[in-house]
């Protein structure tokens, strides 16, 4: 039985820019992609991680036109990801590839625009898009764009959505449903998100400050990221592995974690255990670290019980903002990049660590060669998902 799967390519587009070539330099230089809110039509006093040059999809066929699909298109176009998938599809067959995409907003921004354009209680013809005005929109679009005819799934479990895609992709490969699977996340800014989180008093008027004693809320962002999962024998020897995953549900509260972080702890323990590792073998953990009061304290308490001894752990939302349904793929890609480049990003905007934290948080960047990295993604509704990535083992060890 397959005990792991290979990451046969990945890419990320966020407020830091399009593709991996923009990500690494921004992390190394500690240059944030956050800006004061300039989303058209929004007067909310906050900071956002907006992707430059993104429109409402004017270049896409009318059937697919939306800001979310435009973001997906921009993300797919980076790091030769489309070419890598095409080569795999041509080798294995289009019906042997699957697609699993995480999102929270889907293309709801397009639906907002349709309502604004209503005339005599009718939507204009250009907004009659049944493949766009539904939660499965990004999964449908990515499968269409990549010419994949195998199963397609969209997961919407709040901010854990595009972490859970890795776990589902693993299971699809293990069960033989597919021979390769494109996983990822796409979430774009829209008024429902900006207004909704502002009404919950969860947004900060400053760039977010994860784990800082002065933190007062999140900075919303948008992003698109993707990875190609295959069986280890179908990937280059240099490809890292998805070695483990853990999924739990708090069953505690719609928008808050339990104060002790029990669900987060269980997810991390499950991921590390499935990877066959001891916690001490994790060289870096990219945290969910939203800069909300409740999440940061709960996550630190969970970390203290899982790890005991300090390891480098950080939140990178000061660079990208909280990209909601795309947070999982952002966190996973940064963890993968830490594994292959040795750059362990610190926590931007953390200058006064909260004395109530139960675990030390990395403030400044580090450079270190690590063998395994953990990625945490926790969402509303008590959705928790942790992933473990590691360098490929030798044949004897595998």
Tab-separated table of C-alpha atoms in Angstrom:
chain	number	residue	atom	x	y	z
A	1	UNK	CA	0.000	0.000	0.000
A	2	UNK	CA	1.257	3.455	-0.878
A	3	UNK	CA	2.554	5.150	2.299
A	4	UNK	CA	3.292	8.546	0.808
A	5	UNK	CA	3.017	10.564	-2.397
A	6	UNK	CA	5.382	12.858	-4.243
A	7	UNK	CA	4.982	16.582	-4.871
A	8	UNK	CA	5.797	16.717	-8.562
A	9	UNK	CA	5.777	20.509	-8.936
A	10	UNK	CA	4.078	23.460	-7.243
A	11	UNK	CA	3.431	27.161	-7.719
A	12	UNK	CA	2.000	30.127	-5.817
A	13	UNK	CA	0.612	33.538	-6.764
A	14	UNK	CA	-0.198	35.979	-3.968
A	15	UNK	CA	0.180	39.612	-2.987
A	16	UNK	CA	3.932	39.005	-3.202
A	17	UNK	CA	3.651	38.445	-6.947
A	18	UNK	CA	3.111	35.729	-9.532
A	19	UNK	CA	5.100	32.532	-9.207
A	20	UNK	CA	7.868	31.217	-7.003
A	21	UNK	CA	10.420	33.666	-8.430
A	22	UNK	CA	8.677	36.478	-6.539
A	23	UNK	CA	8.040	34.537	-3.341
A	24	UNK	CA	11.598	33.708	-2.273
A	25	UNK	CA	13.103	37.196	-2.674
A	26	UNK	CA	10.186	38.822	-0.833
A	27	UNK	CA	10.514	36.408	2.076
A	28	UNK	CA	14.282	36.846	2.190
A	29	UNK	CA	14.037	40.651	2.087
A	30	UNK	CA	11.108	40.687	4.554
A	31	UNK	CA	9.101	42.808	2.124
A	32	UNK	CA	5.372	42.535	2.770
A	33	UNK	CA	2.745	42.417	0.023
A	34	UNK	CA	0.123	44.066	2.236
A	35	UNK	CA	-1.302	47.466	1.323
A	36	UNK	CA	-3.955	49.788	2.688
A	37	UNK	CA	-7.345	48.646	1.431
A	38	UNK	CA	-7.799	49.828	-2.155
A	39	UNK	CA	-10.333	47.238	-3.294
A	40	UNK	CA	-12.712	49.063	-5.650
A	41	UNK	CA	-15.894	50.192	-3.894
A	42	UNK	CA	-14.715	49.242	-0.407
A	43	UNK	CA	-14.279	51.960	2.203
A	44	UNK	CA	-13.303	49.633	5.044
A	45	UNK	CA	-10.306	50.838	7.044
A	46	UNK	CA	-8.004	47.839	6.881
A	47	UNK	CA	-4.996	46.369	5.054
A	48	UNK	CA	-5.246	43.703	2.368
A	49	UNK	CA	-3.045	41.344	0.371
A	50	UNK	CA	-4.290	42.116	-3.131
A	51	UNK	CA	-2.816	40.516	-6.270
A	52	UNK	CA	-1.603	43.154	-8.739
A	53	UNK	CA	-2.967	43.234	-12.275
A	54	UNK	CA	-5.967	41.047	-11.554
A	55	UNK	CA	-9.196	41.942	-13.377
A	56	UNK	CA	-12.649	40.388	-13.510
A	57	UNK	CA	-11.631	37.851	-16.138
A	58	UNK	CA	-12.272	39.926	-19.256
A	59	UNK	CA	-9.843	37.736	-21.242
A	60	UNK	CA	-11.646	34.506	-20.313
A	61	UNK	CA	-14.500	33.007	-22.334
A	62	UNK	CA	-17.793	34.447	-21.081
A	63	UNK	CA	-18.818	31.085	-19.621
A	64	UNK	CA	-15.911	31.265	-17.123
A	65	UNK	CA	-15.547	35.011	-16.570
A	66	UNK	CA	-14.944	35.957	-12.920
A	67	UNK	CA	-12.228	37.475	-10.759
A	68	UNK	CA	-11.708	34.115	-9.039
A	69	UNK	CA	-11.171	32.271	-12.332
A	70	UNK	CA	-8.875	35.076	-13.513
A	71	UNK	CA	-6.807	34.499	-10.384
A	72	UNK	CA	-6.780	30.755	-11.067
A	73	UNK	CA	-5.640	31.413	-14.627
A	74	UNK	CA	-2.834	33.696	-13.459
A	75	UNK	CA	-1.699	31.122	-10.915
A	76	UNK	CA	-1.771	28.197	-13.341
A	77	UNK	CA	0.374	30.134	-15.812
A	78	UNK	CA	3.375	30.310	-13.442
A	79	UNK	CA	6.393	28.018	-12.997
A	80	UNK	CA	5.504	25.942	-16.088
A	81	UNK	CA	2.774	24.306	-14.053
A	82	UNK	CA	0.478	23.874	-17.054
A	83	UNK	CA	3.303	22.249	-19.027
A	84	UNK	CA	4.107	19.873	-16.180
A	85	UNK	CA	0.459	18.810	-15.914
A	86	UNK	CA	0.178	18.480	-19.689
A	87	UNK	CA	3.156	16.129	-19.796
A	88	UNK	CA	1.658	14.006	-17.015
A	89	UNK	CA	-1.774	14.021	-18.657
A	90	UNK	CA	-0.325	12.964	-22.015
A	91	UNK	CA	1.608	10.136	-20.368
A	92	UNK	CA	-1.125	8.799	-18.061
A	93	UNK	CA	-4.307	9.788	-19.895
A	94	UNK	CA	-6.662	12.683	-19.166
A	95	UNK	CA	-9.158	10.431	-17.371
A	96	UNK	CA	-6.474	9.184	-14.958
A	97	UNK	CA	-5.854	12.664	-13.545
A	98	UNK	CA	-8.088	14.331	-10.967
A	99	UNK	CA	-8.533	17.861	-9.619
A	100	UNK	CA	-9.206	18.927	-6.021
A	101	UNK	CA	-9.410	22.668	-5.293
A	102	UNK	CA	-10.040	24.425	-1.992
A	103	UNK	CA	-11.923	27.715	-1.755
A	104	UNK	CA	-14.175	29.662	0.569
A	105	UNK	CA	-15.441	32.444	-1.678
A	106	UNK	CA	-15.453	30.618	-5.024
A	107	UNK	CA	-16.672	33.185	-7.580
A	108	UNK	CA	-19.028	35.036	-5.262
A	109	UNK	CA	-17.559	38.361	-6.400
A	110	UNK	CA	-19.060	37.693	-9.834
A	111	UNK	CA	-22.429	37.012	-8.214
A	112	UNK	CA	-22.164	40.325	-6.356
A	113	UNK	CA	-21.556	42.065	-9.703
A	114	UNK	CA	-24.548	40.301	-11.255
A	115	UNK	CA	-26.857	41.613	-8.551
A	116	UNK	CA	-25.467	45.135	-8.942
A	117	UNK	CA	-26.181	44.967	-12.677
A	118	UNK	CA	-29.775	43.719	-12.308
A	119	UNK	CA	-32.359	45.382	-14.510
A	120	UNK	CA	-36.071	44.775	-13.883
A	121	UNK	CA	-35.152	41.945	-11.508
A	122	UNK	CA	-33.162	40.166	-14.217
A	123	UNK	CA	-29.472	39.566	-14.573
A	124	UNK	CA	-27.897	40.793	-17.828
A	125	UNK	CA	-27.077	38.004	-20.262
A	126	UNK	CA	-23.318	38.110	-19.599
A	127	UNK	CA	-23.935	37.093	-15.999
A	128	UNK	CA	-25.977	33.981	-16.802
A	129	UNK	CA	-23.098	31.629	-15.968
A	130	UNK	CA	-24.240	28.418	-14.254
A	131	UNK	CA	-20.638	27.154	-14.036
A	132	UNK	CA	-19.542	30.289	-12.161
A	133	UNK	CA	-22.325	31.044	-9.654
A	134	UNK	CA	-21.763	27.932	-7.562
A	135	UNK	CA	-19.242	26.660	-4.964
A	136	UNK	CA	-17.707	24.153	-7.417
A	137	UNK	CA	-16.683	26.911	-9.840
A	138	UNK	CA	-12.872	26.768	-9.266
A	139	UNK	CA	-12.727	22.988	-9.483
A	140	UNK	CA	-14.690	23.028	-12.730
A	141	UNK	CA	-12.525	25.775	-14.204
A	142	UNK	CA	-9.166	24.196	-13.316
A	143	UNK	CA	-10.235	20.813	-14.705
A	144	UNK	CA	-11.455	22.490	-17.896
A	145	UNK	CA	-8.328	24.611	-18.273
A	146	UNK	CA	-5.957	21.677	-17.790
A	147	UNK	CA	-7.936	19.263	-19.979
A	148	UNK	CA	-8.442	16.821	-17.117
A	149	UNK	CA	-11.439	14.504	-17.467
A	150	UNK	CA	-11.023	12.457	-14.286
A	151	UNK	CA	-12.884	13.310	-11.073
A	152	UNK	CA	-13.020	16.963	-9.995
A	153	UNK	CA	-13.857	18.124	-6.480
A	154	UNK	CA	-14.050	21.497	-4.747
A	155	UNK	CA	-13.573	21.524	-0.975
A	156	UNK	CA	-14.944	24.393	1.091
A	157	UNK	CA	-14.068	23.971	4.761
A	158	UNK	CA	-13.136	27.581	5.499
A	159	UNK	CA	-9.429	28.281	6.015
A	160	UNK	CA	-8.447	24.605	6.058
A	161	UNK	CA	-9.901	24.031	2.553
A	162	UNK	CA	-6.720	23.963	0.497
A	163	UNK	CA	-4.786	21.979	3.090
A	164	UNK	CA	-7.425	19.266	3.055
A	165	UNK	CA	-6.971	18.921	-0.711
A	166	UNK	CA	-3.607	17.268	-0.040
A	167	UNK	CA	-5.187	14.699	2.275
A	168	UNK	CA	-7.950	13.948	-0.229
A	169	UNK	CA	-5.433	13.731	-3.069
A	170	UNK	CA	-3.380	11.233	-1.084
A	171	UNK	CA	-6.492	9.068	-0.577
A	172	UNK	CA	-7.422	9.231	-4.264
A	173	UNK	CA	-3.951	8.036	-5.217
A	174	UNK	CA	-3.861	5.371	-2.544
A	175	UNK	CA	-7.246	3.948	-3.536
A	176	UNK	CA	-6.422	3.949	-7.253
A	177	UNK	CA	-9.128	6.433	-8.201
A	178	UNK	CA	-6.500	8.370	-10.181
A	179	UNK	CA	-2.811	8.094	-11.072
A	180	UNK	CA	-2.088	11.795	-10.491
A	181	UNK	CA	-4.031	14.682	-8.994
A	182	UNK	CA	-3.794	18.462	-9.217
A	183	UNK	CA	-4.501	20.008	-5.829
A	184	UNK	CA	-4.628	23.655	-4.898
A	185	UNK	CA	-6.587	26.618	-3.663
A	186	UNK	CA	-8.044	29.769	-5.188
A	187	UNK	CA	-9.678	32.545	-3.184
A	188	UNK	CA	-10.176	36.136	-4.327
A	189	UNK	CA	-11.139	39.267	-2.454
A	190	UNK	CA	-14.727	40.471	-2.742
A	191	UNK	CA	-17.141	42.667	-0.817
A	192	UNK	CA	-18.780	39.742	0.969
A	193	UNK	CA	-15.426	38.812	2.495
A	194	UNK	CA	-14.280	42.337	3.334
A	195	UNK	CA	-17.633	43.364	4.751
A	196	UNK	CA	-18.262	40.061	6.483
A	197	UNK	CA	-14.998	39.910	8.409
A	198	UNK	CA	-15.218	43.615	9.208
A	199	UNK	CA	-18.706	43.129	10.661
A	200	UNK	CA	-17.292	40.382	12.883
A	201	UNK	CA	-14.681	42.924	14.093
A	202	UNK	CA	-11.911	40.570	12.987
A	203	UNK	CA	-9.991	42.891	10.644
A	204	UNK	CA	-7.153	45.135	11.800
A	205	UNK	CA	-6.628	48.746	10.786
A	206	UNK	CA	-2.885	47.944	10.680
A	207	UNK	CA	-0.889	45.277	8.838
A	208	UNK	CA	-1.537	42.078	10.773
A	209	UNK	CA	0.848	41.264	13.648
A	210	UNK	CA	0.670	37.516	14.356
A	211	UNK	CA	1.545	36.500	17.931
A	212	UNK	CA	2.375	40.112	18.874
A	213	UNK	CA	0.983	41.486	22.115
A	214	UNK	CA	-0.518	44.400	20.106
A	215	UNK	CA	-2.283	42.209	17.523
A	216	UNK	CA	-5.860	43.285	16.903
A	217	UNK	CA	-7.047	41.351	13.882
A	218	UNK	CA	-6.341	39.895	10.485
A	219	UNK	CA	-5.374	41.302	7.088
A	220	UNK	CA	-7.412	39.640	4.350
A	221	UNK	CA	-5.718	38.534	1.153
A	222	UNK	CA	-6.148	36.562	-2.058
A	223	UNK	CA	-4.038	33.851	-3.658
A	224	UNK	CA	-3.930	30.925	-6.062
A	225	UNK	CA	-1.592	27.980	-5.660
A	226	UNK	CA	-1.326	24.478	-7.050
A	227	UNK	CA	0.654	21.264	-6.646
A	228	UNK	CA	0.804	18.058	-8.649
A	229	UNK	CA	0.668	14.852	-6.600
A	230	UNK	CA	1.856	11.555	-8.043
A	231	UNK	CA	3.051	8.224	-6.762
A	232	UNK	CA	6.740	8.370	-5.776
A	233	UNK	CA	7.814	6.170	-8.701
A	234	UNK	CA	6.275	8.689	-11.146
A	235	UNK	CA	8.262	11.663	-9.798
A	236	UNK	CA	11.881	12.810	-10.082
A	237	UNK	CA	14.218	11.666	-7.338
A	238	UNK	CA	14.468	15.260	-6.120
A	239	UNK	CA	10.709	15.639	-5.543
A	240	UNK	CA	9.747	16.047	-1.877
A	241	UNK	CA	7.063	13.903	-0.337
A	242	UNK	CA	3.770	14.568	1.314
A	243	UNK	CA	4.651	12.281	4.193
A	244	UNK	CA	1.632	12.745	6.451
A	245	UNK	CA	-1.609	14.549	7.085
A	246	UNK	CA	-3.929	15.002	10.051
A	247	UNK	CA	-7.534	16.210	9.961
A	248	UNK	CA	-9.687	16.914	12.998
A	249	UNK	CA	-12.857	18.760	13.942
A	250	UNK	CA	-13.119	20.808	17.132
A	251	UNK	CA	-16.917	20.506	17.481
A	252	UNK	CA	-16.512	23.534	19.777
A	253	UNK	CA	-17.617	26.826	18.190
A	254	UNK	CA	-18.466	28.236	14.767
A	255	UNK	CA	-15.673	30.801	14.713
A	256	UNK	CA	-13.346	30.156	17.663
A	257	UNK	CA	-10.972	27.321	18.536
A	258	UNK	CA	-11.030	25.721	21.984
A	259	UNK	CA	-8.731	27.709	24.272
A	260	UNK	CA	-6.443	24.734	24.826
A	261	UNK	CA	-5.966	24.113	21.098
A	262	UNK	CA	-6.952	20.457	21.449
A	263	UNK	CA	-8.127	20.077	17.857
A	264	UNK	CA	-4.956	21.652	16.462
A	265	UNK	CA	-2.846	19.411	18.685
A	266	UNK	CA	-4.648	16.287	17.462
A	267	UNK	CA	-4.202	17.313	13.809
A	268	UNK	CA	-0.460	17.909	14.262
A	269	UNK	CA	0.037	14.634	16.138
A	270	UNK	CA	-1.856	12.706	13.458
A	271	UNK	CA	0.198	14.247	10.628
A	272	UNK	CA	3.534	13.649	12.344
A	273	UNK	CA	2.531	10.134	13.348
A	274	UNK	CA	1.357	9.227	9.840
A	275	UNK	CA	4.729	10.446	8.547
A	276	UNK	CA	6.462	8.047	10.915
A	277	UNK	CA	8.395	10.876	12.530
A	278	UNK	CA	9.062	12.135	16.016
A	279	UNK	CA	8.139	15.770	16.624
A	280	UNK	CA	11.833	16.538	17.119
A	281	UNK	CA	12.451	15.634	13.459
A	282	UNK	CA	10.309	18.548	12.236
A	283	UNK	CA	12.755	21.288	11.234
A	284	UNK	CA	10.236	24.057	10.633
A	285	UNK	CA	6.494	24.632	11.026
A	286	UNK	CA	4.492	27.200	9.075
A	287	UNK	CA	1.689	28.143	11.442
A	288	UNK	CA	-1.860	29.237	10.787
A	289	UNK	CA	-1.078	32.318	12.960
A	290	UNK	CA	-3.863	34.662	11.873
A	291	UNK	CA	-3.149	37.482	14.372
A	292	UNK	CA	-6.505	36.984	16.042
A	293	UNK	CA	-6.456	36.871	19.828
A	294	UNK	CA	-8.025	33.443	20.198
A	295	UNK	CA	-6.273	31.558	17.388
A	296	UNK	CA	-2.711	32.555	18.198
A	297	UNK	CA	-2.927	31.645	21.880
A	298	UNK	CA	-4.660	28.327	21.169
A	299	UNK	CA	-2.131	27.360	18.489
A	300	UNK	CA	0.797	28.177	20.804
A	301	UNK	CA	-0.669	25.962	23.531
A	302	UNK	CA	-1.064	23.103	21.070
A	303	UNK	CA	2.528	23.564	19.880
A	304	UNK	CA	3.863	23.411	23.425
A	305	UNK	CA	2.284	19.996	23.991
A	306	UNK	CA	3.249	18.543	20.602
A	307	UNK	CA	6.860	19.710	20.516
A	308	UNK	CA	7.941	20.399	24.056
A	309	UNK	CA	11.350	21.658	23.023
A	310	UNK	CA	11.485	24.770	20.764
A	311	UNK	CA	11.665	24.333	16.979
A	312	UNK	CA	11.501	27.154	14.401
A	313	UNK	CA	7.817	28.014	13.902
A	314	UNK	CA	6.369	31.130	12.277
A	315	UNK	CA	3.350	32.765	10.688
A	316	UNK	CA	3.831	34.289	7.226
A	317	UNK	CA	0.519	36.146	7.031
A	318	UNK	CA	2.360	39.445	7.507
A	319	UNK	CA	3.603	38.894	3.941
A	320	UNK	CA	0.485	37.598	2.170
A	321	UNK	CA	-2.474	38.354	4.396
A	322	UNK	CA	-4.985	35.682	5.347
A	323	UNK	CA	-6.116	34.169	2.067
A	324	UNK	CA	-8.958	32.130	3.627
A	325	UNK	CA	-9.754	29.172	1.357
A	326	UNK	CA	-6.318	29.530	-0.242
A	327	UNK	CA	-4.495	29.755	3.105
A	328	UNK	CA	-3.711	26.045	3.098
A	329	UNK	CA	-1.920	26.077	-0.237
A	330	UNK	CA	-0.033	29.277	0.703
A	331	UNK	CA	1.159	27.699	3.941
A	332	UNK	CA	1.992	24.399	2.207
A	333	UNK	CA	4.019	26.053	-0.557
A	334	UNK	CA	6.008	28.166	1.908
A	335	UNK	CA	6.729	25.020	3.939
A	336	UNK	CA	7.829	23.206	0.752
A	337	UNK	CA	10.073	26.106	-0.199
A	338	UNK	CA	11.626	26.056	3.288
A	339	UNK	CA	12.331	22.358	2.790
A	340	UNK	CA	14.067	22.760	-0.577
A	341	UNK	CA	15.757	26.172	-0.131
A	342	UNK	CA	16.621	26.207	3.573
A	343	UNK	CA	15.090	29.673	4.051
A	344	UNK	CA	12.930	29.536	7.164
A	345	UNK	CA	10.896	32.753	7.219
A	346	UNK	CA	10.320	34.449	10.537
A	347	UNK	CA	7.147	36.276	11.540
A	348	UNK	CA	6.767	39.678	9.939
A	349	UNK	CA	5.477	42.469	12.232
A	350	UNK	CA	6.179	40.459	15.391
A	351	UNK	CA	8.255	42.759	17.607
A	352	UNK	CA	6.617	42.273	21.013
A	353	UNK	CA	5.705	38.591	21.503
A	354	UNK	CA	2.567	38.112	23.585
A	355	UNK	CA	3.731	37.041	27.080
A	356	UNK	CA	0.756	34.671	27.161
A	357	UNK	CA	2.158	32.511	24.365
A	358	UNK	CA	2.985	28.970	25.442
A	359	UNK	CA	5.593	28.379	22.730
A	360	UNK	CA	8.374	30.588	21.264
A	361	UNK	CA	7.661	32.001	17.801
A	362	UNK	CA	10.422	32.674	15.266
A	363	UNK	CA	10.749	36.419	14.646
A	364	UNK	CA	13.704	36.719	12.263
A	365	UNK	CA	14.485	34.609	9.196
A	366	UNK	CA	16.807	31.629	9.551
A	367	UNK	CA	18.779	29.612	7.053
A	368	UNK	CA	19.022	25.928	7.861
A	369	UNK	CA	18.877	22.596	6.074
A	370	UNK	CA	15.862	20.665	7.321
A	371	UNK	CA	14.554	17.189	6.612
A	372	UNK	CA	10.845	17.746	7.296
A	373	UNK	CA	8.408	20.660	7.524
A	374	UNK	CA	4.943	20.970	9.047
A	375	UNK	CA	2.125	23.169	7.727
A	376	UNK	CA	-0.898	24.121	9.881
A	377	UNK	CA	-4.271	25.325	8.582
A	378	UNK	CA	-7.228	25.875	10.908
A	379	UNK	CA	-10.642	27.216	9.929
A	380	UNK	CA	-14.057	28.349	11.087
A	381	UNK	CA	-16.341	25.538	12.125
A	382	UNK	CA	-13.469	23.788	13.887
A	383	UNK	CA	-11.822	22.502	10.709
A	384	UNK	CA	-8.166	21.610	11.332
A	385	UNK	CA	-5.601	20.165	8.939
A	386	UNK	CA	-1.845	19.670	9.363
A	387	UNK	CA	0.526	18.422	6.669
A	388	UNK	CA	4.061	17.029	6.873
A	389	UNK	CA	6.447	17.344	3.935
A	390	UNK	CA	9.848	15.710	3.904
A	391	UNK	CA	12.799	15.090	1.691
A	392	UNK	CA	12.636	11.895	-0.312
A	393	UNK	CA	14.064	8.876	1.457
A	394	UNK	CA	16.478	6.412	-0.086
A	395	UNK	CA	15.046	3.201	-1.532
A	396	UNK	CA	15.976	1.218	1.542
A	397	UNK	CA	14.273	3.687	3.861
A	398	UNK	CA	11.123	3.987	1.734
